[in-house]
């Protein structure tokens, strides 16, 4: 029987006429050549080989040359004979299963493992079974080649005009040699797949539909048997090689990078606390669209927060009640904790005031907070006009609380000034209501106003004065307490307190508002008589046209007051320390300098790393190894992860600095 190349005798052919020595078999294969042929091996070797076959081909200690000799026959049958047969699916499955069985037993031999895996890939190419109706090949951190099952499944989808499912799209991207999955995708595979799937479907519906290309799917297999004389080139003429297309990979890259970035904070947390998934801090870091089973502590915090909210959609409570339910070792909330709390509540449609993301202060054990229900479409950052609305609320509450109470007309006027003339989302409006409730627990004082209005021009201060009197007269009555407060505020503003009555009279004219003003009126000023139809002197009457002008002016003032009344600076990542200020244990001066340069950002490209390393006179790969070794010694975690881009584990920076 000729071999596959038609040159010599088939190496795997068992010639029953050849002598066999079963009394003294060559178990160790000492008489075997590198490329054995049954017709050429010694009788002792034939005895050992036939005994191994008869014993079930399963002895793990068998000489690997005997395994290869048997394997040659499987190669020939699968690659040259099965493809020529009709209805060969059942036999192909049996032969493939046999190769897998051998691989499981003898995979410790790297040479056999490589040939067996290559044969399985070659045999798979010619298998017509549908692939895309099963789960996609598992995602790996990096691959130099697409698995053959993935290639075939993608080709079948293209030929049939079907959309590529999300898991197949991600597997395609992950196995592509020109791509690399960063740490969040590897550390958080379930969360990554969930978010990728949602983003993928949002962009492509059922999925990408790939058009077949001209190149056919092929495999080049280097046969183990010398009977093939080297490479065996196989081609499936029915399937296009769509896996090599770069266009779909480019489209997928945008989604993968966005999902990776959104999961970075969550991934870093799990890197530092591997058992922390489901905790309040971990759930808070999950981006929208990702679900994870919460811990009992997280569920308890959500339940408590919901119970704190009354029928009006909000509730005022002590901040200590929240702090006691948050995992903090100091008994206080840091800014990062405050952000996490707000994000955690946001996952259940709840909000908190103050919120540091909206310029609020960090809650302290002695302060109050307001929990409230969010709008259907919550926002996580203030819009351009939110700060102006906040200034109106803060300034208005200063006057409105002067008489010990805030009337409903005053509330309504404040809300109209803060909302109607400004472009605010529904969620921002609900937040302003919550902020107003918070301000009532501790209204701003004139001293606060004095400190924050020093930078205003004289003309703007006069406008602020008119705004204050408009708010005071909003409920149709101006009490003696409110007048005294206005006089103090006018003095604070550097205005003549005697102008309070003039401003109130201007606000009390029929075409704007009608209010009762106690006390002796200033000479030369007269409150116009009310229309005969109005008998109730406390009724608030507003002229829409003039009110619009007043509100517009108020909004301009509020916009200027926005920065002045901001409770706090927006949350920003900590600045890295100067490179000459902090030493790092285990690092010399050059590596310490590189450490401080790297921790200034979360991510660096490989090219940027090379430049930084050159700047301090170090080889990049060796420097990274030294940095990670120091990090492991200090924290048990690496400082740098990935290759291009390079991710910096900011969670351990402080620990490394001692």
CSV table of N, CA and C in Angstrom, one decimal, residues 512-636:
chain,number,residue,atom,x,y,z
A,512,UNK,N,-46.4,94.3,39.1
A,512,UNK,CA,-45.4,93.2,39.4
A,512,UNK,C,-46.0,92.4,40.5
A,513,UNK,N,-46.1,93.0,41.7
A,513,UNK,CA,-46.6,92.2,42.8
A,513,UNK,C,-47.2,93.1,43.9
A,514,UNK,N,-48.1,92.6,44.6
A,514,UNK,CA,-48.8,93.4,45.6
A,514,UNK,C,-48.5,92.9,47.0
A,515,UNK,N,-47.9,93.7,47.9
A,515,UNK,CA,-47.5,93.2,49.2
A,515,UNK,C,-47.8,94.2,50.3
A,516,UNK,N,-48.1,93.7,51.5
A,516,UNK,CA,-48.2,94.6,52.6
A,516,UNK,C,-46.8,94.7,53.3
A,517,UNK,N,-46.5,96.0,53.5
A,517,UNK,CA,-45.1,96.3,54.0
A,517,UNK,C,-45.4,97.0,55.4
A,518,UNK,N,-44.9,96.4,56.5
A,518,UNK,CA,-45.2,97.0,57.8
A,518,UNK,C,-44.3,98.2,58.0
A,519,UNK,N,-44.6,99.0,59.0
A,519,UNK,CA,-43.7,100.1,59.5
A,519,UNK,C,-44.0,101.4,58.7
A,520,UNK,N,-43.3,102.4,59.1
A,520,UNK,CA,-43.5,103.7,58.5
A,520,UNK,C,-42.9,103.8,57.1
A,521,UNK,N,-43.7,104.3,56.2
A,521,UNK,CA,-43.2,104.4,54.8
A,521,UNK,C,-42.3,105.6,54.7
A,522,UNK,N,-41.3,105.5,53.8
A,522,UNK,CA,-40.4,106.6,53.5
A,522,UNK,C,-41.1,107.7,52.8
A,523,UNK,N,-40.7,108.9,53.1
A,523,UNK,CA,-41.4,110.1,52.4
A,523,UNK,C,-41.1,110.0,50.9
A,524,UNK,N,-42.2,110.4,50.2
A,524,UNK,CA,-42.0,110.4,48.8
A,524,UNK,C,-42.3,109.1,48.1
A,525,UNK,N,-42.6,108.1,48.9
A,525,UNK,CA,-42.9,106.8,48.3
A,525,UNK,C,-44.3,106.4,48.6
A,526,UNK,N,-45.0,105.8,47.7
A,526,UNK,CA,-46.4,105.5,47.9
A,526,UNK,C,-46.7,104.1,47.3
A,527,UNK,N,-47.4,103.3,48.0
A,527,UNK,CA,-47.8,102.0,47.4
A,527,UNK,C,-49.1,102.3,46.7
A,528,UNK,N,-49.1,102.0,45.4
A,528,UNK,CA,-50.3,102.3,44.6
A,528,UNK,C,-51.5,101.5,45.1
A,529,UNK,N,-52.7,102.0,45.0
A,529,UNK,CA,-53.8,101.3,45.5
A,529,UNK,C,-54.1,100.0,44.7
A,530,UNK,N,-54.6,99.0,45.4
A,530,UNK,CA,-54.9,97.8,44.7
A,530,UNK,C,-56.1,97.9,43.9
A,531,UNK,N,-56.2,97.1,42.8
A,531,UNK,CA,-57.4,97.1,42.0
A,531,UNK,C,-58.6,96.8,42.9
A,532,UNK,N,-59.8,97.3,42.5
A,532,UNK,CA,-61.0,97.1,43.3
A,532,UNK,C,-61.4,95.7,43.4
A,533,UNK,N,-61.0,94.9,42.4
A,533,UNK,CA,-61.4,93.5,42.3
A,533,UNK,C,-60.6,92.7,43.3
A,534,UNK,N,-59.6,93.3,43.9
A,534,UNK,CA,-58.8,92.5,44.8
A,534,UNK,C,-59.0,93.0,46.3
A,535,UNK,N,-59.7,92.1,47.0
A,535,UNK,CA,-60.0,92.5,48.4
A,535,UNK,C,-58.9,91.9,49.4
A,536,UNK,N,-58.3,90.8,49.0
A,536,UNK,CA,-57.3,90.2,49.9
A,536,UNK,C,-56.0,90.8,49.7
A,537,UNK,N,-55.5,91.6,50.7
A,537,UNK,CA,-54.2,92.3,50.6
A,537,UNK,C,-53.0,91.4,50.6
A,538,UNK,N,-53.2,90.1,50.9
A,538,UNK,CA,-52.0,89.2,50.9
A,538,UNK,C,-51.9,88.4,49.6
A,539,UNK,N,-52.8,88.7,48.7
A,539,UNK,CA,-52.8,87.9,47.4
A,539,UNK,C,-51.6,88.3,46.6
A,540,UNK,N,-50.9,87.3,46.0
A,540,UNK,CA,-49.7,87.6,45.2
A,540,UNK,C,-50.2,87.7,43.7
A,541,UNK,N,-50.0,88.9,43.1
A,541,UNK,CA,-50.4,89.1,41.8
A,541,UNK,C,-49.2,89.5,40.9
A,542,UNK,N,-49.0,88.7,39.8
A,542,UNK,CA,-47.8,88.9,39.0
A,542,UNK,C,-48.2,89.2,37.6
A,543,UNK,N,-47.5,90.2,37.0
A,543,UNK,CA,-47.6,90.5,35.6
A,543,UNK,C,-46.6,89.7,34.8
A,544,UNK,N,-47.1,88.9,33.9
A,544,UNK,CA,-46.2,87.9,33.2
A,544,UNK,C,-45.0,88.7,32.5
A,545,UNK,N,-45.4,89.8,31.8
A,545,UNK,CA,-44.3,90.4,31.0
A,545,UNK,C,-43.2,91.0,31.9
A,546,UNK,N,-43.6,91.7,33.0
A,546,UNK,CA,-42.6,92.3,33.8
A,546,UNK,C,-41.9,91.2,34.6
A,547,UNK,N,-42.6,90.2,35.0
A,547,UNK,CA,-42.0,89.1,35.8
A,547,UNK,C,-40.9,88.5,34.9
A,548,UNK,N,-41.2,88.3,33.6
A,548,UNK,CA,-40.2,87.7,32.8
A,548,UNK,C,-39.0,88.5,32.7
A,549,UNK,N,-39.1,89.9,32.7
A,549,UNK,CA,-37.9,90.7,32.7
A,549,UNK,C,-37.2,90.6,34.0
A,550,UNK,N,-37.9,90.5,35.1
A,550,UNK,CA,-37.2,90.4,36.4
A,550,UNK,C,-36.5,89.1,36.5
A,551,UNK,N,-37.2,88.0,36.1
A,551,UNK,CA,-36.6,86.7,36.2
A,551,UNK,C,-35.3,86.6,35.3
A,552,UNK,N,-35.4,87.2,34.1
A,552,UNK,CA,-34.3,87.2,33.2
A,552,UNK,C,-33.1,87.8,33.9
A,553,UNK,N,-33.3,89.0,34.5
A,553,UNK,CA,-32.3,89.7,35.2
A,553,UNK,C,-31.8,88.9,36.4
A,554,UNK,N,-32.7,88.2,37.1
A,554,UNK,CA,-32.3,87.3,38.2
A,554,UNK,C,-31.4,86.2,37.8
A,555,UNK,N,-31.7,85.6,36.6
A,555,UNK,CA,-30.9,84.5,36.1
A,555,UNK,C,-29.5,84.9,35.8
A,556,UNK,N,-29.4,86.2,35.2
A,556,UNK,CA,-28.1,86.7,34.9
A,556,UNK,C,-27.2,86.8,36.2
A,557,UNK,N,-27.9,87.3,37.2
A,557,UNK,CA,-27.2,87.5,38.5
A,557,UNK,C,-26.8,86.1,39.0
A,558,UNK,N,-27.8,85.2,39.0
A,558,UNK,CA,-27.5,83.9,39.5
A,558,UNK,C,-26.4,83.2,38.8
A,559,UNK,N,-26.3,83.4,37.5
A,559,UNK,CA,-25.2,82.8,36.7
A,559,UNK,C,-23.8,83.3,37.2
A,560,UNK,N,-23.8,84.6,37.6
A,560,UNK,CA,-22.6,85.2,38.1
A,560,UNK,C,-22.3,84.7,39.5
A,561,UNK,N,-23.4,84.3,40.3
A,561,UNK,CA,-23.2,83.8,41.6
A,561,UNK,C,-22.9,82.4,41.7
A,562,UNK,N,-23.1,81.7,40.6
A,562,UNK,CA,-23.0,80.2,40.6
A,562,UNK,C,-21.7,79.7,41.2
A,563,UNK,N,-20.5,80.3,40.7
A,563,UNK,CA,-19.3,79.8,41.3
A,563,UNK,C,-19.1,80.2,42.7
A,564,UNK,N,-19.7,81.4,43.1
A,564,UNK,CA,-19.5,81.9,44.4
A,564,UNK,C,-20.2,81.0,45.4
A,565,UNK,N,-21.4,80.5,45.0
A,565,UNK,CA,-22.2,79.7,45.9
A,565,UNK,C,-22.0,78.2,45.8
A,566,UNK,N,-21.0,77.8,45.0
A,566,UNK,CA,-20.7,76.4,44.9
A,566,UNK,C,-20.1,75.9,46.2
A,567,UNK,N,-20.7,74.8,46.7
A,567,UNK,CA,-20.3,74.3,48.1
A,567,UNK,C,-18.9,73.8,48.1
A,568,UNK,N,-18.4,73.3,47.0
A,568,UNK,CA,-17.1,72.6,47.0
A,568,UNK,C,-16.6,72.5,45.6
A,569,UNK,N,-15.4,72.2,45.5
A,569,UNK,CA,-14.8,72.0,44.1
A,569,UNK,C,-15.2,70.7,43.6
A,570,UNK,N,-15.4,70.5,42.3
A,570,UNK,CA,-15.7,69.2,41.7
A,570,UNK,C,-14.6,68.2,42.1
A,571,UNK,N,-15.1,66.9,42.2
A,571,UNK,CA,-14.1,65.9,42.5
A,571,UNK,C,-13.1,65.7,41.4
A,572,UNK,N,-11.9,65.7,41.7
A,572,UNK,CA,-10.8,65.5,40.7
A,572,UNK,C,-9.9,64.4,41.3
A,573,UNK,N,-9.2,63.7,40.4
A,573,UNK,CA,-8.3,62.7,40.9
A,573,UNK,C,-7.1,63.3,41.5
A,574,UNK,N,-6.5,62.7,42.6
A,574,UNK,CA,-5.4,63.3,43.3
A,574,UNK,C,-4.2,63.5,42.3
A,575,UNK,N,-3.6,64.7,42.5
A,575,UNK,CA,-2.4,64.9,41.7
A,575,UNK,C,-1.2,64.1,42.2
A,576,UNK,N,-0.4,63.6,41.3
A,576,UNK,CA,0.8,62.8,41.7
A,576,UNK,C,1.8,63.7,42.5
A,577,UNK,N,2.4,63.2,43.5
A,577,UNK,CA,3.4,64.0,44.2
A,577,UNK,C,4.6,64.3,43.3
A,578,UNK,N,5.3,65.4,43.5
A,578,UNK,CA,6.5,65.7,42.8
A,578,UNK,C,7.5,64.5,42.9
A,579,UNK,N,8.2,64.3,41.8
A,579,UNK,CA,9.1,63.1,41.7
A,579,UNK,C,10.2,63.1,42.7
A,580,UNK,N,10.5,64.3,43.3
A,580,UNK,CA,11.6,64.3,44.3
A,580,UNK,C,11.1,64.4,45.7
A,581,UNK,N,9.8,64.1,46.0
A,581,UNK,CA,9.3,64.3,47.3
A,581,UNK,C,9.1,63.0,48.0
A,582,UNK,N,8.8,61.9,47.3
A,582,UNK,CA,8.4,60.7,48.0
A,582,UNK,C,9.3,59.5,47.5
A,583,UNK,N,9.9,58.8,48.4
A,583,UNK,CA,10.7,57.7,48.0
A,583,UNK,C,9.8,56.4,48.1
A,584,UNK,N,10.2,55.4,47.3
A,584,UNK,CA,9.5,54.1,47.3
A,584,UNK,C,10.4,53.0,47.7
A,585,UNK,N,10.0,52.3,48.7
A,585,UNK,CA,10.9,51.2,49.2
A,585,UNK,C,11.2,50.2,48.1
A,586,UNK,N,12.5,49.8,48.0
A,586,UNK,CA,12.9,48.8,47.1
A,586,UNK,C,13.3,49.4,45.7
A,587,UNK,N,13.2,50.7,45.5
A,587,UNK,CA,13.5,51.3,44.2
A,587,UNK,C,14.6,52.3,44.3
A,588,UNK,N,15.5,52.3,43.4
A,588,UNK,CA,16.5,53.3,43.3
A,588,UNK,C,16.0,54.6,42.8
A,589,UNK,N,16.8,55.7,42.6
A,589,UNK,CA,16.4,57.0,42.2
A,589,UNK,C,15.7,56.9,40.8
A,590,UNK,N,16.3,56.2,39.9
A,590,UNK,CA,15.8,56.2,38.5
A,590,UNK,C,14.4,55.5,38.5
A,591,UNK,N,14.3,54.4,39.2
A,591,UNK,CA,13.0,53.7,39.2
A,591,UNK,C,12.0,54.5,40.0
A,592,UNK,N,12.4,55.2,41.0
A,592,UNK,CA,11.4,56.0,41.8
A,592,UNK,C,10.9,57.1,40.9
A,593,UNK,N,11.8,57.7,40.1
A,593,UNK,CA,11.3,58.8,39.2
A,593,UNK,C,10.4,58.2,38.2
A,594,UNK,N,10.6,57.1,37.6
A,594,UNK,CA,9.7,56.5,36.6
A,594,UNK,C,8.4,56.1,37.3
A,595,UNK,N,8.4,55.7,38.5
A,595,UNK,CA,7.2,55.4,39.3
A,595,UNK,C,6.3,56.6,39.3
A,596,UNK,N,6.9,57.7,39.7
A,596,UNK,CA,6.0,58.9,39.9
A,596,UNK,C,5.5,59.4,38.5
A,597,UNK,N,6.3,59.3,37.5
A,597,UNK,CA,5.9,59.7,36.2
A,597,UNK,C,4.7,58.8,35.7
A,598,UNK,N,4.8,57.5,36.0
A,598,UNK,CA,3.7,56.6,35.5
A,598,UNK,C,2.4,56.8,36.3
A,599,UNK,N,2.5,57.0,37.6
A,599,UNK,CA,1.2,57.1,38.4
A,599,UNK,C,0.5,58.4,38.2
A,600,UNK,N,1.0,59.2,37.4
A,600,UNK,CA,0.3,60.5,37.1
A,600,UNK,C,-0.9,60.2,36.2
A,601,UNK,N,-0.9,59.1,35.5
A,601,UNK,CA,-2.1,58.7,34.7
A,601,UNK,C,-2.5,57.3,34.9
A,602,UNK,N,-3.7,56.9,34.5
A,602,UNK,CA,-4.1,55.5,34.6
A,602,UNK,C,-3.7,54.6,33.5
A,603,UNK,N,-3.4,55.2,32.3
A,603,UNK,CA,-3.1,54.4,31.2
A,603,UNK,C,-2.0,55.0,30.4
A,604,UNK,N,-1.1,54.2,29.8
A,604,UNK,CA,0.0,54.7,29.0
A,604,UNK,C,0.1,53.8,27.8
A,605,UNK,N,0.4,54.3,26.6
A,605,UNK,CA,0.7,53.5,25.5
A,605,UNK,C,2.1,53.0,25.6
A,606,UNK,N,2.4,51.9,24.8
A,606,UNK,CA,3.8,51.4,24.8
A,606,UNK,C,4.8,52.4,24.4
A,607,UNK,N,4.5,53.2,23.4
A,607,UNK,CA,5.4,54.2,22.9
A,607,UNK,C,5.7,55.2,24.0
A,608,UNK,N,4.6,55.6,24.7
A,608,UNK,CA,4.8,56.6,25.8
A,608,UNK,C,5.7,56.0,26.9
A,609,UNK,N,5.5,54.7,27.2
A,609,UNK,CA,6.3,54.1,28.2
A,609,UNK,C,7.8,54.1,27.8
A,610,UNK,N,8.0,53.8,26.5
A,610,UNK,CA,9.4,53.8,26.0
A,610,UNK,C,10.1,55.1,26.2
A,611,UNK,N,9.3,56.2,25.9
A,611,UNK,CA,9.9,57.5,26.1
A,611,UNK,C,10.2,57.9,27.5
A,612,UNK,N,9.2,57.5,28.4
A,612,UNK,CA,9.5,57.8,29.8
A,612,UNK,C,10.7,57.0,30.4
A,613,UNK,N,10.8,55.8,30.0
A,613,UNK,CA,11.9,55.0,30.4
A,613,UNK,C,13.2,55.5,29.9
A,614,UNK,N,13.2,56.0,28.6
A,614,UNK,CA,14.4,56.6,28.1
A,614,UNK,C,14.8,57.9,28.8
A,615,UNK,N,13.8,58.6,29.2
A,615,UNK,CA,14.0,59.9,29.9
A,615,UNK,C,14.7,59.7,31.2
A,616,UNK,N,14.5,58.6,31.9
A,616,UNK,CA,15.2,58.3,33.2
A,616,UNK,C,16.3,57.3,33.0
A,617,UNK,N,16.6,56.9,31.8
A,617,UNK,CA,17.8,56.1,31.5
A,617,UNK,C,17.6,54.6,31.9
A,618,UNK,N,16.4,54.1,31.7
A,618,UNK,CA,16.1,52.7,32.0
A,618,UNK,C,15.6,52.0,30.8
A,619,UNK,N,15.7,50.6,30.8
A,619,UNK,CA,15.1,49.8,29.8
A,619,UNK,C,13.7,49.5,30.2
A,620,UNK,N,12.7,49.7,29.3
A,620,UNK,CA,11.3,49.7,29.7
A,620,UNK,C,10.9,48.3,30.4
A,621,UNK,N,11.2,47.2,29.7
A,621,UNK,CA,10.7,45.9,30.2
A,621,UNK,C,11.4,45.6,31.6
A,622,UNK,N,12.6,45.8,31.7
A,622,UNK,CA,13.3,45.6,33.0
A,622,UNK,C,12.8,46.5,34.1
A,623,UNK,N,12.5,47.8,33.7
A,623,UNK,CA,12.0,48.7,34.7
A,623,UNK,C,10.6,48.3,35.2
A,624,UNK,N,9.7,47.9,34.3
A,624,UNK,CA,8.4,47.4,34.7
A,624,UNK,C,8.5,46.2,35.6
A,625,UNK,N,9.4,45.3,35.3
A,625,UNK,CA,9.6,44.2,36.2
A,625,UNK,C,10.0,44.6,37.6
A,626,UNK,N,10.9,45.6,37.7
A,626,UNK,CA,11.4,46.1,39.0
A,626,UNK,C,10.2,46.8,39.7
A,627,UNK,N,9.4,47.6,39.0
A,627,UNK,CA,8.3,48.3,39.7
A,627,UNK,C,7.3,47.3,40.2
A,628,UNK,N,7.0,46.2,39.4
A,628,UNK,CA,6.0,45.3,39.9
A,628,UNK,C,6.5,44.4,41.0
A,629,UNK,N,7.8,44.1,41.0
A,629,UNK,CA,8.4,43.4,42.1
A,629,UNK,C,8.3,44.1,43.4
A,630,UNK,N,8.6,45.5,43.3
A,630,UNK,CA,8.4,46.3,44.5
A,630,UNK,C,7.0,46.4,45.0
A,631,UNK,N,6.1,46.4,44.0
A,631,UNK,CA,4.7,46.5,44.3
A,631,UNK,C,4.2,45.2,45.0
A,632,UNK,N,4.6,44.1,44.5
A,632,UNK,CA,4.2,42.8,45.1
A,632,UNK,C,4.8,42.7,46.5
A,633,UNK,N,6.0,43.1,46.7
A,633,UNK,CA,6.6,43.0,48.0
A,633,UNK,C,5.8,43.9,49.0
A,634,UNK,N,5.3,45.0,48.6
A,634,UNK,CA,4.6,45.9,49.5
A,634,UNK,C,3.1,45.7,49.6
A,635,UNK,N,2.5,45.3,48.5
A,635,UNK,CA,1.0,45.2,48.5
A,635,UNK,C,0.5,43.8,48.1
A,636,UNK,N,1.3,43.0,47.5
A,636,UNK,CA,0.8,41.7,47.0
A,636,UNK,C,0.1,41.9,45.6
